[in-house]
XYZ file of C-alpha atoms in Angstrom:
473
model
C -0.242 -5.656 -10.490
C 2.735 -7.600 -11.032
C 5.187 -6.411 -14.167
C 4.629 -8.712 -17.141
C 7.275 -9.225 -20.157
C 6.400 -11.221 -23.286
C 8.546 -11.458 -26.276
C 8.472 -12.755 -29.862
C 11.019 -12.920 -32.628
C 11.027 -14.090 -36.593
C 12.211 -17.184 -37.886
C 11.765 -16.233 -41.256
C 15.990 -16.401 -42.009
C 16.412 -19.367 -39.841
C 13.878 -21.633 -41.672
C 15.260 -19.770 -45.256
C 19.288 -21.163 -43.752
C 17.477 -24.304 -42.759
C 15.800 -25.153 -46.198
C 18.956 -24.245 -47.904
C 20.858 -26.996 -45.969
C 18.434 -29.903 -46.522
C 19.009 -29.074 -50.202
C 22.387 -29.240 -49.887
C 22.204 -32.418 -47.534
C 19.993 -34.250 -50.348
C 22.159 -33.475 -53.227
C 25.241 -34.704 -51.012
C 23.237 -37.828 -50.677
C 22.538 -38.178 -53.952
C 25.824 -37.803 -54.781
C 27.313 -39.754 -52.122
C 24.918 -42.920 -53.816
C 27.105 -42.416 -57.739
C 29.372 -44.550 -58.666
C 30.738 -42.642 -61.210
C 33.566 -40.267 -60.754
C 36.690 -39.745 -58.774
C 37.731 -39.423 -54.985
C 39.048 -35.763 -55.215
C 36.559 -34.797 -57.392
C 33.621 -36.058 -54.836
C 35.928 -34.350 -51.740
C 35.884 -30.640 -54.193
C 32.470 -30.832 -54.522
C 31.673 -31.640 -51.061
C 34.006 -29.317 -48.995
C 31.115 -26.300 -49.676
C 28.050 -28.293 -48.264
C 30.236 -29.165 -45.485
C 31.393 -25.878 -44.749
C 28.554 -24.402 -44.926
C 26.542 -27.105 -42.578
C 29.406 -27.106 -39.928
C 29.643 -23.309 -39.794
C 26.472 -22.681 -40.364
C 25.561 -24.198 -36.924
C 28.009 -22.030 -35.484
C 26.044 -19.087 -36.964
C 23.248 -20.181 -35.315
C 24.993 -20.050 -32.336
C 26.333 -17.079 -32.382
C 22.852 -15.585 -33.479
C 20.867 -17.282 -30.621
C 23.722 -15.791 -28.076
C 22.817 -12.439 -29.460
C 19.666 -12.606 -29.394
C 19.334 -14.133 -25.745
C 21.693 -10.277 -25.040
C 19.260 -8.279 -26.669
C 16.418 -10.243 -25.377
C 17.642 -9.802 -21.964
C 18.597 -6.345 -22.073
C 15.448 -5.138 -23.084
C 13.383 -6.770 -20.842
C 15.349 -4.927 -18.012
C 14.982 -1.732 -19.779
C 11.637 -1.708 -19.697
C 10.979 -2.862 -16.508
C 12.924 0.198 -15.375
C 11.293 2.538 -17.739
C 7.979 1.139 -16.727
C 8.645 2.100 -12.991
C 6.487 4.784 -11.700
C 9.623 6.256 -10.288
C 11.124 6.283 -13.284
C 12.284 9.951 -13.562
C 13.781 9.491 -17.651
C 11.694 9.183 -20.328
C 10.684 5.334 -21.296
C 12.854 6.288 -24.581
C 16.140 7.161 -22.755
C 15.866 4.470 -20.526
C 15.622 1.725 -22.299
C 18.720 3.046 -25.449
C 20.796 3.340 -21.792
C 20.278 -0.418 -20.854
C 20.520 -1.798 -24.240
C 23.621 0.554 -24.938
C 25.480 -0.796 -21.432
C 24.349 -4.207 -22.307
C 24.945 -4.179 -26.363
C 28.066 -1.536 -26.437
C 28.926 -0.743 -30.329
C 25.550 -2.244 -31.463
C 23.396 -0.445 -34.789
C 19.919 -1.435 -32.873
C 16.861 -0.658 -34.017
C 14.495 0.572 -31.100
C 11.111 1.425 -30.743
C 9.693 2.288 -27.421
C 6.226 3.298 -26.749
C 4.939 4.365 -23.251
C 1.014 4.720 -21.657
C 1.178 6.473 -18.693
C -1.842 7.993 -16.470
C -2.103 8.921 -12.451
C -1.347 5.167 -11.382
C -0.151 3.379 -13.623
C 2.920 3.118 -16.164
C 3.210 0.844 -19.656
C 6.015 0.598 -22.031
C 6.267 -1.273 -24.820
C 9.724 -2.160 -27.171
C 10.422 -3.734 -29.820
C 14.363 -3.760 -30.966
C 16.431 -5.568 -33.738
C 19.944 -5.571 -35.106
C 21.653 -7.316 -37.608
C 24.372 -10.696 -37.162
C 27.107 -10.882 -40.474
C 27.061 -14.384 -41.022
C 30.604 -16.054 -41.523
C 29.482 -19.088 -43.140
C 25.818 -19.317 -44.156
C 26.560 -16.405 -46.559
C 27.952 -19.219 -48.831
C 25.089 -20.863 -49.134
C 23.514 -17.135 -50.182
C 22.452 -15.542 -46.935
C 24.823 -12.572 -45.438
C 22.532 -11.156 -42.936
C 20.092 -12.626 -39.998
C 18.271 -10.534 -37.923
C 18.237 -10.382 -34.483
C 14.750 -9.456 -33.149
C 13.481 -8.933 -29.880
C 10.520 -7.573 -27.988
C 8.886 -6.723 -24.386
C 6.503 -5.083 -22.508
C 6.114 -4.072 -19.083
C 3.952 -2.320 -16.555
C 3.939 -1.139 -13.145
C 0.403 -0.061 -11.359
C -0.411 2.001 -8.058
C -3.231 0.766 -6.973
C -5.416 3.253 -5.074
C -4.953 3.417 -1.291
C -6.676 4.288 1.753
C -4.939 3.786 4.992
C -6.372 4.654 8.498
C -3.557 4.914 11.117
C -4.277 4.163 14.796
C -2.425 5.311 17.532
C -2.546 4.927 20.980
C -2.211 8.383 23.247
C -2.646 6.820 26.472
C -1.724 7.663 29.443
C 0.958 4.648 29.599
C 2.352 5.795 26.340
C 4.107 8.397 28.436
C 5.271 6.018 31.295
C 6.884 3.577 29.012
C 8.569 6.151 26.667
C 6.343 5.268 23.785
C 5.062 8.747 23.025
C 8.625 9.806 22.495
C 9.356 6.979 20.187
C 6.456 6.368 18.268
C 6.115 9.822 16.905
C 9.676 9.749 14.739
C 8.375 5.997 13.953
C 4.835 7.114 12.806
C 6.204 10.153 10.633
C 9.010 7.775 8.938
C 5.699 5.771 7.993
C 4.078 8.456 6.392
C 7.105 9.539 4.213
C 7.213 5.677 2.999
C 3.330 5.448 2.596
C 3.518 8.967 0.547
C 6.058 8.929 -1.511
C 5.500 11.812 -4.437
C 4.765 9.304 -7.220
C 1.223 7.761 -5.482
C 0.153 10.968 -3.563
C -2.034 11.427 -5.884
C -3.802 7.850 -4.888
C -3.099 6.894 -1.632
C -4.934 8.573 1.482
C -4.484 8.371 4.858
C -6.205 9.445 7.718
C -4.587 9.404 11.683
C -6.963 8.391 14.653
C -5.221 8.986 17.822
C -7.383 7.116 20.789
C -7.239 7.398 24.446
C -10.101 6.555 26.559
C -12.278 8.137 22.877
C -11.504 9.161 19.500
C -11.922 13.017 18.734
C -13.390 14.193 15.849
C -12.939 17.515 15.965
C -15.431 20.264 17.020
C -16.433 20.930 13.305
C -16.931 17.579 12.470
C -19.003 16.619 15.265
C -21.276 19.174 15.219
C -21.578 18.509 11.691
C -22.500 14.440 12.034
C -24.733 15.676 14.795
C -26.879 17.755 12.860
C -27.393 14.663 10.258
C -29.306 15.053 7.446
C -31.237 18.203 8.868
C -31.973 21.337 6.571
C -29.043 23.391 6.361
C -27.267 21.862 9.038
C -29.208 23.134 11.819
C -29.945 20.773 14.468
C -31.675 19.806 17.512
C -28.595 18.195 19.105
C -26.937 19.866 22.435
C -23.722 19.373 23.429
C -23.011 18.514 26.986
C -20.327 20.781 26.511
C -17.219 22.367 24.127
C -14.062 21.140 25.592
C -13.698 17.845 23.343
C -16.020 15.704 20.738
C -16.474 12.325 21.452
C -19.615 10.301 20.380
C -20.950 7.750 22.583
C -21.607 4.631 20.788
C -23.863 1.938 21.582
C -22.969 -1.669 21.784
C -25.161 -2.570 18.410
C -22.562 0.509 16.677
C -19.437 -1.683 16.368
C -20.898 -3.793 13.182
C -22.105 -2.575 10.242
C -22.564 0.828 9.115
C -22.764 4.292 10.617
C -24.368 5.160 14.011
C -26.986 7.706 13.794
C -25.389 10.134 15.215
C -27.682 12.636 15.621
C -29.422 10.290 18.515
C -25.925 9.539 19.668
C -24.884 11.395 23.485
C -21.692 13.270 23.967
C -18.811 11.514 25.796
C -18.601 14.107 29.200
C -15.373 15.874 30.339
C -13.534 13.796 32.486
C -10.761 12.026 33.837
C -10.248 8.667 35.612
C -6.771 7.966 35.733
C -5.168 11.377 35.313
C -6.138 13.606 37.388
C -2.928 15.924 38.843
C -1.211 13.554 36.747
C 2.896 15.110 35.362
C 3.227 15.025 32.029
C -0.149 13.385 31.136
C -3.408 15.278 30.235
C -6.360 14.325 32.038
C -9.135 14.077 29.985
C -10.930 10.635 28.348
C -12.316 12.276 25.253
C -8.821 14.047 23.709
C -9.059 17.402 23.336
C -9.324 18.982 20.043
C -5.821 19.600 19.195
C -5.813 15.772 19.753
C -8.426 14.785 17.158
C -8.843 13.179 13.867
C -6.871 13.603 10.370
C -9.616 13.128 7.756
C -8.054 11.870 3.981
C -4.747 13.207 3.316
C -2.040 13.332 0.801
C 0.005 16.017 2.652
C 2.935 14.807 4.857
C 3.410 18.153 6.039
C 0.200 18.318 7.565
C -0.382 14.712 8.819
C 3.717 14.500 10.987
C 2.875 18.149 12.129
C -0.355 16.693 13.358
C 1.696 13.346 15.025
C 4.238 16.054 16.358
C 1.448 17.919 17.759
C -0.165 14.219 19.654
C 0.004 13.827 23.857
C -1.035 11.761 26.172
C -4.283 11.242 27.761
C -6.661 9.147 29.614
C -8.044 5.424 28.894
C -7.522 3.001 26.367
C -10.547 2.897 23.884
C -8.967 0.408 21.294
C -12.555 -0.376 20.101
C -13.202 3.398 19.251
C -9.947 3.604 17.481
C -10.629 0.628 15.132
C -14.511 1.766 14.985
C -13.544 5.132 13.314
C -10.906 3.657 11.060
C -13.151 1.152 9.517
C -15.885 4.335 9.233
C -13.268 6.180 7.263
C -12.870 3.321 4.996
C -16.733 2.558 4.742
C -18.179 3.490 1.520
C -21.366 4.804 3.669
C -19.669 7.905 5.246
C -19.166 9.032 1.593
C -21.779 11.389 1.966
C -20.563 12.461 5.234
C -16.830 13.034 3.788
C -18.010 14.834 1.015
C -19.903 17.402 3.224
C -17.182 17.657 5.653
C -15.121 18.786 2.858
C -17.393 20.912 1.153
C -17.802 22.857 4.494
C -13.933 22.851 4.913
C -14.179 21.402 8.310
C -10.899 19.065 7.289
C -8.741 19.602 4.491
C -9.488 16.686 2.181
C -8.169 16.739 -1.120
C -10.576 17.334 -4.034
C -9.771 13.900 -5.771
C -10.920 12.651 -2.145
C -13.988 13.809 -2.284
C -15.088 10.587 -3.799
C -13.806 8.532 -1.036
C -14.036 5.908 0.714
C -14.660 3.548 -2.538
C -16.818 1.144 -2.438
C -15.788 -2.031 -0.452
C -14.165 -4.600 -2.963
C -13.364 -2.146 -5.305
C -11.336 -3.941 -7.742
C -8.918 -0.487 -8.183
C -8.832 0.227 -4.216
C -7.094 -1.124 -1.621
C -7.828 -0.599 2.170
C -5.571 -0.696 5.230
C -5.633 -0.358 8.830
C -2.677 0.095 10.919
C -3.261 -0.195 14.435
C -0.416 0.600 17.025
C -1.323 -0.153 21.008
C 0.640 -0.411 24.348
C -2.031 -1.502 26.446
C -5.039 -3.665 27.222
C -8.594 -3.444 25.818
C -9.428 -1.121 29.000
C -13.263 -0.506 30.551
C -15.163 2.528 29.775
C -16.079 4.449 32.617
C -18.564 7.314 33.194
C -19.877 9.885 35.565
C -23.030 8.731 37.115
C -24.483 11.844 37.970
C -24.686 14.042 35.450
C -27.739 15.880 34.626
C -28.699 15.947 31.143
C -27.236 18.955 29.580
C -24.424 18.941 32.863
C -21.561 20.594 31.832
C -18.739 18.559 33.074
C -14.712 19.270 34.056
C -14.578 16.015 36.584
C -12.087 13.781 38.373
C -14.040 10.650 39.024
C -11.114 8.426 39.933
C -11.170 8.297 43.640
C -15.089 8.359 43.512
C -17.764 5.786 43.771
C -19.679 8.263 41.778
C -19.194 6.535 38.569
C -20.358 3.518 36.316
C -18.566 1.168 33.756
C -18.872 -0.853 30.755
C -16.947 -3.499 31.431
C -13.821 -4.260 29.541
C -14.760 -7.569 28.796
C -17.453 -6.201 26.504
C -15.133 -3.510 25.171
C -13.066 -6.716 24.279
C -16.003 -8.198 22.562
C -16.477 -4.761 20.508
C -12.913 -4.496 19.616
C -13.410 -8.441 18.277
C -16.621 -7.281 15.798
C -15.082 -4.619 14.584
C -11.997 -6.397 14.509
C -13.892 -8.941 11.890
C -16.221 -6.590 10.341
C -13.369 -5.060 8.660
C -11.699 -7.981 7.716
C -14.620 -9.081 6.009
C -14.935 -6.124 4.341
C -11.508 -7.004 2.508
C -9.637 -3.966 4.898
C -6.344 -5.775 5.453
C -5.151 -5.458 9.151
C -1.795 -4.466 10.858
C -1.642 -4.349 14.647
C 1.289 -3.601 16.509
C 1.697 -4.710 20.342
C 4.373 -2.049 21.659
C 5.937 -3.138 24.985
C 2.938 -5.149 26.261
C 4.633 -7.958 28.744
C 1.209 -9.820 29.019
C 0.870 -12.534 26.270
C -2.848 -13.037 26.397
C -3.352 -9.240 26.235
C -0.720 -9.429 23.238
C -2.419 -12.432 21.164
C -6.123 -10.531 22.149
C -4.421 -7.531 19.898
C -3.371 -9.643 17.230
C -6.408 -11.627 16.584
C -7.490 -8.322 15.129
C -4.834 -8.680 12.087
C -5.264 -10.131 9.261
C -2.747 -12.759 9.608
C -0.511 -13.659 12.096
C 2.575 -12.239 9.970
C 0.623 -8.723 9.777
C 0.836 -8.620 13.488
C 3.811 -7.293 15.287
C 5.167 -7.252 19.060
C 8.012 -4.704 19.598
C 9.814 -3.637 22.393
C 11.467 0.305 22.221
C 12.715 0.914 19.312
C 12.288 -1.608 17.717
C 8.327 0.381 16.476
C 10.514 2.082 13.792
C 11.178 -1.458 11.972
C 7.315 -2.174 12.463
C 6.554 0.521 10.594
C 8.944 -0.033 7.853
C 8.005 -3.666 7.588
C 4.279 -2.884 7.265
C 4.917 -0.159 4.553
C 6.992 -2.456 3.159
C 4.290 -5.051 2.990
C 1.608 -2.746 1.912
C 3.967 -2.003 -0.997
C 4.244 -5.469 -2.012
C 0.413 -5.862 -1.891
C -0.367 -3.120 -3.898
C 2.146 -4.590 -6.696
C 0.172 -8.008 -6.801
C -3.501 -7.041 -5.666
């Protein structure tokens, strides 16, 4: 919310000054209509109304002046005070400004401040006293010199899905050495100590699949079944990828427990320096479910390399999911289990879409195109499989123009949703693959094309945005 001042002051001695003139101003009149008398007696008894109407206006003047300081000065200090960053109390704060502004000043100050998790309110009220020079002859020594404000500063609540690419090209190109100091530098500005407390985020690295985790999968695979046990079989241990279906990048949450594993392969990779292999990550390569903890969230970027495919689609998939109020239930038992280390005010999370306290973001980050989804064709059901398929015709696809098509409804699921979009293109040369990737933002200044280094200011600028949206959401 945006900081609000308002400010009132009395009039009371002004209108008393005022009413004291007119009477002066109607006798002079009177007077001035006599015919009686002498000139230096009508100049004597004239010089005092005059006086007092000439200087009096420079009173005024000099009260107004004051009062415009004081005004002034306390609407700064409690704009500072109000800030959540604010490390003084609202009191201090505000005596500073209005003793650097107001030096040698009696002021009369009263500050009070409502503060909770979020959000931060001060009020003030202040006065001081102007000597009059020249209304004091017409009976009044004193004005007073009021002033008032009030300001606040709120942190909306935030939860932030981050999704990077761990392709095999991010290696090529460089990217996975640059996009790891970029990505932590973003988390410091996202969680900064005063809005911990409010603001998740969660990190979903994508190659050819997302990882959940072993934990997590087998978890979402067992569904809804009595005490976790479950029917489903894994094809195999060495990563956790879901397969979705084409109907799964919409609304809501794939039923997972009818949902296949993703097998263990590699199409691209395979003897491949410097790259792993594998299309489904493995798990050191998985999912960051809710955090608050920098630590833990750059030691898990630090931890990030490359493997094989680009599943775009999968990446935004899983960081609308973890935005959707529907995997509440899911996040809950994930964290009751202590499969992920979700905070306990997380528990409660995602809120509800159009939560009026909650805001949503996804920041995508990408190097290449919307790529197809291959497969092994031969595998029997419960195959175990450790395969190269790239120099095989032992393989199928789904096409990347309907990949494309999934990234685009999930792409405008989530905008509908009200989840406001980032994308960044990093180093991509091809301008229709570039404006594909930024359809999916949620305007065209929320989407970004960098080349090297210049990710680092991408990152800033979008934490810099998301600041300024939280301020006047």
């Amino acid at each position: 919310m945006p900081h609000s001042l308002s400010f009132n002051f009395s009039t009371a001695p002004l209108r008393y000054a005022l009413e004291r003139l007119t009477v002066a101003t109607k006798r002079l009149h009177s007077f001035a209509r006599s015919r009686t008398g002498n000139l230096p007696l009508m100049m004597a008894l004239l010089l005092v109304p005059m006086t007092v109407a000439a200087g009096g206006a420079v009173d005024f003047i000099q009260h107004e002046k004051l009062r415009t300081e004081l005004q002034d000065a306390l609407d700064r200090g409690v704009l500072a005070a109000a800030a959540l960053s604010q490390t003084q109390t609202a009191q201090q704060t505000v005596t500073n400004y209005l003793a650097s502004a107001i030096p040698g000043r009696n002021v009369a100050l009263q500050v009070t401040e409502d503060r909770t998790i979020n959000s931060r309110k001060v009020t003030a009220t202040a006065s001081l006293s102007y000597n009059t020079a020249f209304l004091q002859l017409a009976g009044l020594s004193t004005l007073t010199v009021p002033a008032s404000a009030a300001a606040q500063e709120t942190r909306q609540k935030v939860e932030l899905s981050l999704v990077l690419d761990i392709s095999g090209s991010m290696y090529d190109n460089g990217g996975m050495v640059q996009l790891k100091p970029a990505a932590k530098s973003f988390v410091d500005t996202i969680l900064k100590a005063e809005v911990r407390p409010v603001t998740s985020v969660s990190i979903i690295p994508f190659a050819g699949q997302v990882n959940l985790g072993q934990g997590v999968f087998d978890y979402l695979a067992a569904g809804s079944s009595a005490a976790g046990q479950s029917s489903y079989v894994r094809r195999h241990t060495y990563s956790s990828c879901f397969e979705m279906l084409g109907t799964d990048f919409g609304a809501g949450v794939p039923d997972f427990p009818t949902r296949d594993q993703v097998p263990h392969f590699t199409y691209y990779n395979y003897n491949a320096k410097g790259k792993k292999p594998w299309w489904c990550p493995t798990d050191d390569a998985s999912v960051a479910y809710l955090s608050n903890d920098p630590v833990y969230l750059k030691g898990r970027i630090d931890a990030l390399e490359p493997f094989d495919g680009t599943g775009t689609a999968y990446g935004m998939k899983w960081a609308t999911l973890l935005l959707d109020p529907a995997m509440r239930p899911a996040i809950s038992g994930i964290a009751a289990k202590k499969l992920a280390p979700i905070p306990a005010e997380f528990v409660g999370r995602p809120a509800a879409f159009g939560d009026i306290e909650t805001l949503k973001f996804i920041v995508l980050m990408t190097d290449g195109q919307i790529g197809f989804q291959p497969r092994p064709a031969s595998l029997a059901t419960n195959a175990v499989t450790n395969k190269n398929i790239s120099a095989s015709a032992d393989h199928r696809e789904i096409f990347a123009g309907q990949v494309s098509n999934q990234y685009k409804q999930i792409c405008d699921y989530a905008k509908s949703k009200g989840v406001t979009v980032f994308t960044i293109a990093f180093k991509i040369s091809d301008n229709n693959v570039a404006k594909n990737l930024a359809a999916c933002a949620s305007n065209a200044s929320y989407a970004y094309r960098v080349d090297g280094l210049d990710i680092t200011n991408a990152f800033q600028s979008i934490a810099t945005a998301i600041q300024k949206i939280k301020l006047i959401g």
